[in-house]
Short mmCIF file of C-alpha atoms in Angstrom, two decimals:
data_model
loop_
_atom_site.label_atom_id
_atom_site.label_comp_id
_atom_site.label_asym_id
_atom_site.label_seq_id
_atom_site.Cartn_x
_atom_site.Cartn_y
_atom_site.Cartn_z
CA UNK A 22 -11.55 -28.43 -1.13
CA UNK A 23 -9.47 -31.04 -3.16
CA UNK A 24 -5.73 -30.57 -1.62
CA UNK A 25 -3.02 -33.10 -2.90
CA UNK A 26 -1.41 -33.26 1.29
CA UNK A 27 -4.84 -34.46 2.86
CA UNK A 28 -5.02 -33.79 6.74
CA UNK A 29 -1.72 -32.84 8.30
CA UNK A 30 -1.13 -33.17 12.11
CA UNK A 31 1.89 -32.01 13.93
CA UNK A 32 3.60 -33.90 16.85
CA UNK A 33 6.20 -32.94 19.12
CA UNK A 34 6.14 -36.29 21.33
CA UNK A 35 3.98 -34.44 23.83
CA UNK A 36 0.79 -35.97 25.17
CA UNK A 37 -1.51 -33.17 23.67
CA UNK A 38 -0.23 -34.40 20.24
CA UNK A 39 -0.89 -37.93 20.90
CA UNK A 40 -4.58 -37.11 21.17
CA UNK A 41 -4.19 -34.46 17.88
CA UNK A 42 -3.11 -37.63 15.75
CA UNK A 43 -5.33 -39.70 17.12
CA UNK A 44 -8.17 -36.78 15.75
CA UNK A 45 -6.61 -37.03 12.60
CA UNK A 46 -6.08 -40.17 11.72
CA UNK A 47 -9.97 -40.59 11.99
CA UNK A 48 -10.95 -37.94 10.48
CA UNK A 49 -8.38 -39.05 7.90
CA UNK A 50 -10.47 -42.25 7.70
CA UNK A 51 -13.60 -40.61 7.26
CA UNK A 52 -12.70 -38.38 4.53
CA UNK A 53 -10.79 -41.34 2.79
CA UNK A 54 -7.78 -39.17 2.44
CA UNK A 55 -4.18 -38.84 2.92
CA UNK A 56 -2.44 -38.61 6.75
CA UNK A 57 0.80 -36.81 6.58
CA UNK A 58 2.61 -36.88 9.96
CA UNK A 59 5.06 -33.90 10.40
CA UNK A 60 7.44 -33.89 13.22
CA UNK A 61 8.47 -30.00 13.05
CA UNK A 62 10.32 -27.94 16.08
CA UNK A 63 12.16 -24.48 16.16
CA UNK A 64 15.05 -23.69 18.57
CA UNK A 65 13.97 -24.73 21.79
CA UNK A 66 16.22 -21.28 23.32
CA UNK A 67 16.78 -18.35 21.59
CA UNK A 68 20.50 -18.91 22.31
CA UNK A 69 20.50 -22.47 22.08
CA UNK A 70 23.51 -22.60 19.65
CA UNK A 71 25.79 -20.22 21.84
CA UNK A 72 25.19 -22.95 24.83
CA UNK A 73 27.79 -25.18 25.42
CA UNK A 74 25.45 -27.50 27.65
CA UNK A 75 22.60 -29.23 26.52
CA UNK A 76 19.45 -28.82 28.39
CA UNK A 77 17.96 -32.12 29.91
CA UNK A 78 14.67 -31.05 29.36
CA UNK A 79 15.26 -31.00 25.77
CA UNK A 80 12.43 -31.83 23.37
CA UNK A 81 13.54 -35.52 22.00
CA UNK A 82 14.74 -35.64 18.25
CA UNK A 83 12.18 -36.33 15.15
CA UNK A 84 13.39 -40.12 15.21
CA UNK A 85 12.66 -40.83 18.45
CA UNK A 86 8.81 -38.94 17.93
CA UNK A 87 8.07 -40.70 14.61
CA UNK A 88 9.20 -44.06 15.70
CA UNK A 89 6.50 -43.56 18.53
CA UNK A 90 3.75 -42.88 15.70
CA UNK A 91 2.49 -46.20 15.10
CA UNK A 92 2.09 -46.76 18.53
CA UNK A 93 -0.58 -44.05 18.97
CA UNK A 94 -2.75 -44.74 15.90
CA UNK A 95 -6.20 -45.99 16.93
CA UNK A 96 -7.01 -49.67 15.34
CA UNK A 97 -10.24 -48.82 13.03
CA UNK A 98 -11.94 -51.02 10.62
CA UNK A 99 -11.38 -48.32 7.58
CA UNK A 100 -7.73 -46.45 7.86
CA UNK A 101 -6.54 -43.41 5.93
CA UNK A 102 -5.61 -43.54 1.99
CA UNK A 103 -2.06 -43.21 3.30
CA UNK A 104 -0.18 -42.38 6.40
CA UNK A 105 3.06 -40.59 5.73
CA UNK A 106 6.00 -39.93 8.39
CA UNK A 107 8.45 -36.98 8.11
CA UNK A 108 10.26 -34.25 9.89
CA UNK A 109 11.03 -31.98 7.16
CA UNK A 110 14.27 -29.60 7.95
CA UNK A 111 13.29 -26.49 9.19
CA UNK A 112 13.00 -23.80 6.61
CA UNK A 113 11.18 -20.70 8.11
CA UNK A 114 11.06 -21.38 12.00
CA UNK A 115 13.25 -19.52 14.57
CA UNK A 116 11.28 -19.87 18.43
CA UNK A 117 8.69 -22.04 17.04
CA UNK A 118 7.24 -24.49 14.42
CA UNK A 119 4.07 -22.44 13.26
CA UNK A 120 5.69 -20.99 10.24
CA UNK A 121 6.81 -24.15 8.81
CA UNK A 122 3.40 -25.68 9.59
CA UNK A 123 1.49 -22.48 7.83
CA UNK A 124 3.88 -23.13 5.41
CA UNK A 125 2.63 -27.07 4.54
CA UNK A 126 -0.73 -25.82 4.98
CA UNK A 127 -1.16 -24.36 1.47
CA UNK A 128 -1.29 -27.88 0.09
CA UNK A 129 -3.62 -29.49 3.04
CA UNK A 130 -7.50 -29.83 3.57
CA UNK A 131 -6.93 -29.81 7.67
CA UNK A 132 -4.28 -28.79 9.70
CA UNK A 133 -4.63 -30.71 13.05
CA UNK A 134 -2.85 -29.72 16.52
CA UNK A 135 -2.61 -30.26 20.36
CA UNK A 136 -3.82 -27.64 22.10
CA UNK A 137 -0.34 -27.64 24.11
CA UNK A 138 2.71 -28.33 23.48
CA UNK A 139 6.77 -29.62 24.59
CA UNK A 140 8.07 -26.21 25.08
CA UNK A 141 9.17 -26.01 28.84
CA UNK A 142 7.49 -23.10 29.16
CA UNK A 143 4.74 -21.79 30.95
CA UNK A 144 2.03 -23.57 28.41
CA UNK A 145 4.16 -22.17 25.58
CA UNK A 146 2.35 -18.41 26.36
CA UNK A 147 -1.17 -20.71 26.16
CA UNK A 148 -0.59 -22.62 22.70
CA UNK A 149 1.33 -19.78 20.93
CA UNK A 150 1.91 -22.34 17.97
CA UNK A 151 -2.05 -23.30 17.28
CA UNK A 152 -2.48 -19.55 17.92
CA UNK A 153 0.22 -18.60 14.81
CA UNK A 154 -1.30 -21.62 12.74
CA UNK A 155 -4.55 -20.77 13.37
CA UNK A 156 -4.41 -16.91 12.44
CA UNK A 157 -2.50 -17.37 9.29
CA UNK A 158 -3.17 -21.06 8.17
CA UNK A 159 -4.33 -21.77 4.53
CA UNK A 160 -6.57 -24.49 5.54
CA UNK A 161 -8.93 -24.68 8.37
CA UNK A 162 -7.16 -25.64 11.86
CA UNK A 163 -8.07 -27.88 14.52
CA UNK A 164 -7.26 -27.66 17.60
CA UNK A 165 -8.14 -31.00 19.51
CA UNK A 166 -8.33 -31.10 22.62
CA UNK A 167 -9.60 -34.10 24.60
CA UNK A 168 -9.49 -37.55 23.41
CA UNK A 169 -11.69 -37.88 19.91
CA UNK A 170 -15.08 -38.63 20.49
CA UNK A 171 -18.69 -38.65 18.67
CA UNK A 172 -19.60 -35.14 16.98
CA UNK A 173 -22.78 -34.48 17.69
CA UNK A 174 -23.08 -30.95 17.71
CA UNK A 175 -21.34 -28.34 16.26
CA UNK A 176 -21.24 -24.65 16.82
CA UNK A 177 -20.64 -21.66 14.42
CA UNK A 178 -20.02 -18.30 15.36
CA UNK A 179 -20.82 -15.68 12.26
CA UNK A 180 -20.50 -11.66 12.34
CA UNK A 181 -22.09 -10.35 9.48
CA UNK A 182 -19.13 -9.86 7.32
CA UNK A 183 -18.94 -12.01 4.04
CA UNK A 184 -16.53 -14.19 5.22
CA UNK A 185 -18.94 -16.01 7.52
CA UNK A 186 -19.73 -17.93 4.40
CA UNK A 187 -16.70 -20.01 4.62
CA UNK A 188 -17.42 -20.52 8.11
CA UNK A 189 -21.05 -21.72 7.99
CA UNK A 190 -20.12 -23.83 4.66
CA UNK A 191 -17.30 -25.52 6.68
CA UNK A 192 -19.67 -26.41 9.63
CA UNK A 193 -22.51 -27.19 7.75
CA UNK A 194 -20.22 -29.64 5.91
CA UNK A 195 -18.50 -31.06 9.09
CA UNK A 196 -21.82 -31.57 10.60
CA UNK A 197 -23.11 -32.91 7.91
CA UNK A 198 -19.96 -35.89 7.33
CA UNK A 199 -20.50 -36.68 11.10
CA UNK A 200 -24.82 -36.85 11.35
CA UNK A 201 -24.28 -34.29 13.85
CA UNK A 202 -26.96 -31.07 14.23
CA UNK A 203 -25.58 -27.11 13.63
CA UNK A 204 -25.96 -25.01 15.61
CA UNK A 205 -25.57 -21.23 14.30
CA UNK A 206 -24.75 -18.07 16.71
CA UNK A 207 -24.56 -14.18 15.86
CA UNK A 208 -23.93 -11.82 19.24
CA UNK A 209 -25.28 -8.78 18.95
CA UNK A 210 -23.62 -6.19 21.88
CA UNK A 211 -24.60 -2.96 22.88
CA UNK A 212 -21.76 -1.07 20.73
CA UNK A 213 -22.98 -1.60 18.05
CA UNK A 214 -26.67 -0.46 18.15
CA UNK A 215 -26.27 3.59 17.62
CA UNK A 216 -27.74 5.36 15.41
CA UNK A 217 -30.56 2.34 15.69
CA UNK A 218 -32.59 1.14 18.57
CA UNK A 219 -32.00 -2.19 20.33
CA UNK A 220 -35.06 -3.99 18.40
CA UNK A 221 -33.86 -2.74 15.07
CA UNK A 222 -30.51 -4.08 15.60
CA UNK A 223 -31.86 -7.12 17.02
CA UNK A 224 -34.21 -7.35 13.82
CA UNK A 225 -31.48 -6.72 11.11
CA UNK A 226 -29.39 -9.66 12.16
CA UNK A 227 -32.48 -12.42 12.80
CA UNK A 228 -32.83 -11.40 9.05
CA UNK A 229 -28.88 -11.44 8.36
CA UNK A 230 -28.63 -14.71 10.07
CA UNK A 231 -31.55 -16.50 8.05
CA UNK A 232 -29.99 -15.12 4.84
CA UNK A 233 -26.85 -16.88 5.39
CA UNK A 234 -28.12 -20.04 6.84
CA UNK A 235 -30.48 -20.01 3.65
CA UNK A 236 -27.28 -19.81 1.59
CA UNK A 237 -26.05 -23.10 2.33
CA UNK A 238 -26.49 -25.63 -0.48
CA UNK A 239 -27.93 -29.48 0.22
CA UNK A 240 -26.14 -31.69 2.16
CA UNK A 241 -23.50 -33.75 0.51
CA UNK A 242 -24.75 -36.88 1.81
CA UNK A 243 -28.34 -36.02 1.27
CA UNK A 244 -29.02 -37.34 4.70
CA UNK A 245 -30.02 -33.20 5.39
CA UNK A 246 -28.93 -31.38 8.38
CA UNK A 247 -30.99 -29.65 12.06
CA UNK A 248 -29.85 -26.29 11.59
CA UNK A 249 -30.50 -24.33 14.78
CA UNK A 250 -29.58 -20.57 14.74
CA UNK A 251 -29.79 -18.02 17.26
CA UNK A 252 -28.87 -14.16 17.87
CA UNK A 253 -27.44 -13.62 21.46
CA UNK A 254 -27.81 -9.92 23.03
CA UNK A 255 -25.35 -8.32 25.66
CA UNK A 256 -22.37 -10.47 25.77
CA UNK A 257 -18.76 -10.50 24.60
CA UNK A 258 -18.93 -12.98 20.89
CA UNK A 259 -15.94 -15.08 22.23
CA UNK A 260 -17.44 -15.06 25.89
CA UNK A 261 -20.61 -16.50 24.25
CA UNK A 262 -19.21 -19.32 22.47
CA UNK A 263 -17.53 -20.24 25.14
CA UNK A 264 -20.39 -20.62 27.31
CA UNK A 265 -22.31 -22.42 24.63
CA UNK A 266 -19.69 -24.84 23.65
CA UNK A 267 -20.24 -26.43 26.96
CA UNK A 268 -22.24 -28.80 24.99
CA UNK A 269 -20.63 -28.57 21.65
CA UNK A 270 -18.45 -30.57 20.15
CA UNK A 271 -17.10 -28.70 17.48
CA UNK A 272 -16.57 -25.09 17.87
CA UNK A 273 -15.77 -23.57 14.47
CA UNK A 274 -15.19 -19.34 14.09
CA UNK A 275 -13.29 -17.96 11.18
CA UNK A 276 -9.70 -16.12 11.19
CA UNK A 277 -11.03 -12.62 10.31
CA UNK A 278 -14.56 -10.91 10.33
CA UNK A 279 -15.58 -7.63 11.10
CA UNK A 280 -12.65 -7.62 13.31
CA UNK A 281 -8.94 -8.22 13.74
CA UNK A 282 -9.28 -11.77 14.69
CA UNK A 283 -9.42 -11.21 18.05
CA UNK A 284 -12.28 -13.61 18.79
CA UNK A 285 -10.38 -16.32 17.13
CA UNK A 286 -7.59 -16.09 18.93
CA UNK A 287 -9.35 -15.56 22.35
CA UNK A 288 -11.10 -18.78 21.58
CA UNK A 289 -7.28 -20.65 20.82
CA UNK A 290 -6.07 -18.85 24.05
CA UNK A 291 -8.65 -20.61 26.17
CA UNK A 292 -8.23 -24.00 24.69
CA UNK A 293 -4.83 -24.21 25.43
CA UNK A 294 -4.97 -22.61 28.69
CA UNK A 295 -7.71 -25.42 29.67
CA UNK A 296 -5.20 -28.19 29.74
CA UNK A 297 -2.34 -26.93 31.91
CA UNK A 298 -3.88 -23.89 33.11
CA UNK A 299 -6.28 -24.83 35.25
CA UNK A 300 -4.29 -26.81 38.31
CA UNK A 301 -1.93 -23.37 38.21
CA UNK A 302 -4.85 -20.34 38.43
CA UNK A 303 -6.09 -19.52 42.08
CA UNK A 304 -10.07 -19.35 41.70
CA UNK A 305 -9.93 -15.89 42.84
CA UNK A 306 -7.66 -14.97 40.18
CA UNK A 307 -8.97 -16.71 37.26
CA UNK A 308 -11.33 -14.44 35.33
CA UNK A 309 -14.83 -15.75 34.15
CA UNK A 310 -13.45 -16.62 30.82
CA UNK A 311 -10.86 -18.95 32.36
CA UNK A 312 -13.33 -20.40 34.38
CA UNK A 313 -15.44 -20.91 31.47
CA UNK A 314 -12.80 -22.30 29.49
CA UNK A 315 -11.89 -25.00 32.27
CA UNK A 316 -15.38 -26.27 31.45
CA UNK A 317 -15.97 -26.62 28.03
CA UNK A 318 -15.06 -30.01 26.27
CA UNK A 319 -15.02 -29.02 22.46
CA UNK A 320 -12.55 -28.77 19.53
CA UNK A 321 -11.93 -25.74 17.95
CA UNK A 322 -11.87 -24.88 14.33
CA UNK A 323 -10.38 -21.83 12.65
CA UNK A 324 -11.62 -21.62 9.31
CA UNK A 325 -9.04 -19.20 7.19
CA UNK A 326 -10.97 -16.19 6.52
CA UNK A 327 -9.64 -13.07 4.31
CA UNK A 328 -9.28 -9.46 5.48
CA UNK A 329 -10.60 -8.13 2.55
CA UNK A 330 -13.03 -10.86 0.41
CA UNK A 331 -12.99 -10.53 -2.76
CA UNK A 332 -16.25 -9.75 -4.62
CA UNK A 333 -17.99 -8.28 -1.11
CA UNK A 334 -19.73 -6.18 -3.27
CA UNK A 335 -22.03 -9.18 -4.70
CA UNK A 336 -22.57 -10.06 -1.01
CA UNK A 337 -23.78 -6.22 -0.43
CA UNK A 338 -26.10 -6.55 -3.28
CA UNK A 339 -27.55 -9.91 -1.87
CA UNK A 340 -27.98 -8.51 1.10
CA UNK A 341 -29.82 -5.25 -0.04
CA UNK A 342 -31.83 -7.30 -2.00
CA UNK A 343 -33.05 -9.62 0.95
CA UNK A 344 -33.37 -6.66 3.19
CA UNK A 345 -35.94 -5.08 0.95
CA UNK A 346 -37.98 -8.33 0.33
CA UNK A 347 -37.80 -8.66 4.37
CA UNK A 348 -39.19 -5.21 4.46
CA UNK A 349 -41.98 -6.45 2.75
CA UNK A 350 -42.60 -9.58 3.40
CA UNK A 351 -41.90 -9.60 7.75
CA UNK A 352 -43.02 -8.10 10.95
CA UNK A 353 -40.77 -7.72 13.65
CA UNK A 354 -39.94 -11.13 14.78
CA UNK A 355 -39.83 -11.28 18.77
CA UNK A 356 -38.19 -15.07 18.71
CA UNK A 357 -34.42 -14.73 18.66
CA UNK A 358 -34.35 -18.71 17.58
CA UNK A 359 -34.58 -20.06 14.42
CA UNK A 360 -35.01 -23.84 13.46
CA UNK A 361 -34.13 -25.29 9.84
CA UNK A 362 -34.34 -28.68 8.53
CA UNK A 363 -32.20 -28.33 5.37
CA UNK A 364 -32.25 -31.02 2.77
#
């Protein structure tokens, strides 16, 4: 993915942005690519320009934020191609930023963004504008979350559908750029088993799952890559990941699968809500997926998926094929994990 803007990160002077340009301007670094620093805000009130009194818990003003920039850029031995500053005039946004940000996307590699934001309130609904960016972004978004650290493991979560491509390409990549092992994750849940046993369903997506992990080309480095991949039974898919990314580093899902994008966005939701969250929800009334949340340390990735892909029906014919050489070639497999040392 060759785009002319780089990496983009937003900041709004907050502290959760601090630690999103301090994310980018490494992995700036170690793509050897353009930084472009946007300072982009909506209206801070839906009425703000009917107020005669200005709040004193305004957001501060794009010159104030930028001229903090060089102050939180990590000293490295190899720095970005470039580092641009700007707080382009607001062309889409009303309540928030997100539009304007999807908006510089088209022409960016990474989108990069606190978890949290300024907005005064509660958590800004949990990270409302990663959750816009993330569900309609043109490049993949990251959502950073803790201070940057070493990636050494990062988790995919595929559905079956052929956008999971994109998904496992982008991790396999990531992991790759970073020495870091993959680790692959289909959930299987009791829904979707009729008309076919448990076993069969089971079955179909070990096979489904070593299809696309055999998809993935050699490692641009040529240093190779520890795939491990693994079908999970009985849980909820964005339950599982978050349970698993306990130990991840990088948790990367895509927009859109087989569903709406609610995984996605349950994954965004319980990034955010980590941060600021966690001192405010009584233990009794925090559900498990809060409490899960709380714990786990990585990043997450959104990788921009379509509804519809186009030319599904050469992934159908793929898959038919591979499903009849299975037939052939397989017994039932009892071992829901799978271990590959790609080149």
């Amino acid at each position: 993915m060759d785009k002319g803007q780089g990496v983009i990160v937003g900041v709004d002077g907050s502290d959760s942005s601090w630690i999103a340009l301090d994310w980018a301007y490494r992995e700036a670094a170690r793509r050897r690519t353009r930084l472009r620093v946007l300072h982009v805000r909506g209206i801070a009130h839906p009425l703000q320009h009917w107020l005669r009194r200005r709040s004193a818990a305004a957001p501060p003003g794009s010159d104030r934020v930028l001229e903090e920039v060089d102050g939180h850029l990590p000293e490295l031995a190899d720095a970005p191609a470039s580092v641009e500053k700007s707080a382009p005039a607001a062309k889409l946004s009303t309540l928030s930023p997100a539009p304007d940000l999807v908006e510089y996307s088209k022409d960016a590699e990474l989108l990069v963004l606190g978890a949290v934001g300024s907005s005064g309130t509660r958590e800004h609904l949990f990270g409302s504008t990663a959750l816009r960016c993330a569900a309609s972004s043109s490049c993949p978004t990251v959502i950073v979350r803790e201070q940057p650290h070493e990636v050494r493991r990062v988790l995919a979560g595929i559905d079956g559908s052929p956008n999971q491509l994109d998904v496992l390409r982008w991790a396999f990549n990531e992991a790759d750029r970073h020495r870091a092992e993959l680790r692959v994750v289909h959930v299987i849940w009791p829904w979707e088993w009729p008309p076919y046993s448990e076993s069969e369903t089971a079955q179909a997506a070990r096979q489904m799952v070593r299809f696309a992990v055999e998809q993935l080309p050699a490692s641009p480095s040529g240093r190779g890559v520890s795939v491990v991949a693994e079908v999970v039974r009985h849980k909820h898919p964005a339950q599982e990941l978050l349970d698993r990314a306990r130990d991840a580093d990088l948790l990367v899902c895509g927009s859109l699968g087989t569903g709406s994008g609610e995984v996605s966005a349950s994954l965004v939701h319980a990034a955010a809500k980590h941060l600021r969250g966690a001192a405010e929800a009584g233990a009794e009334a925090a559900s498990a997926a809060d409490r899960t949340a709380h714990a786990f340390p990585s990043h997450v990735v959104v990788v921009p998926t379509e509804p519809e892909p186009k030319f599904s029906w050469e992934w159908d014919e793929l898959v038919e094929e591979e499903r009849d050489w299975n037939r052939q070639q397989f017994a039932p497999q009892p071992d829901d994990v799978m271990r590959f040392e790609l080149p």
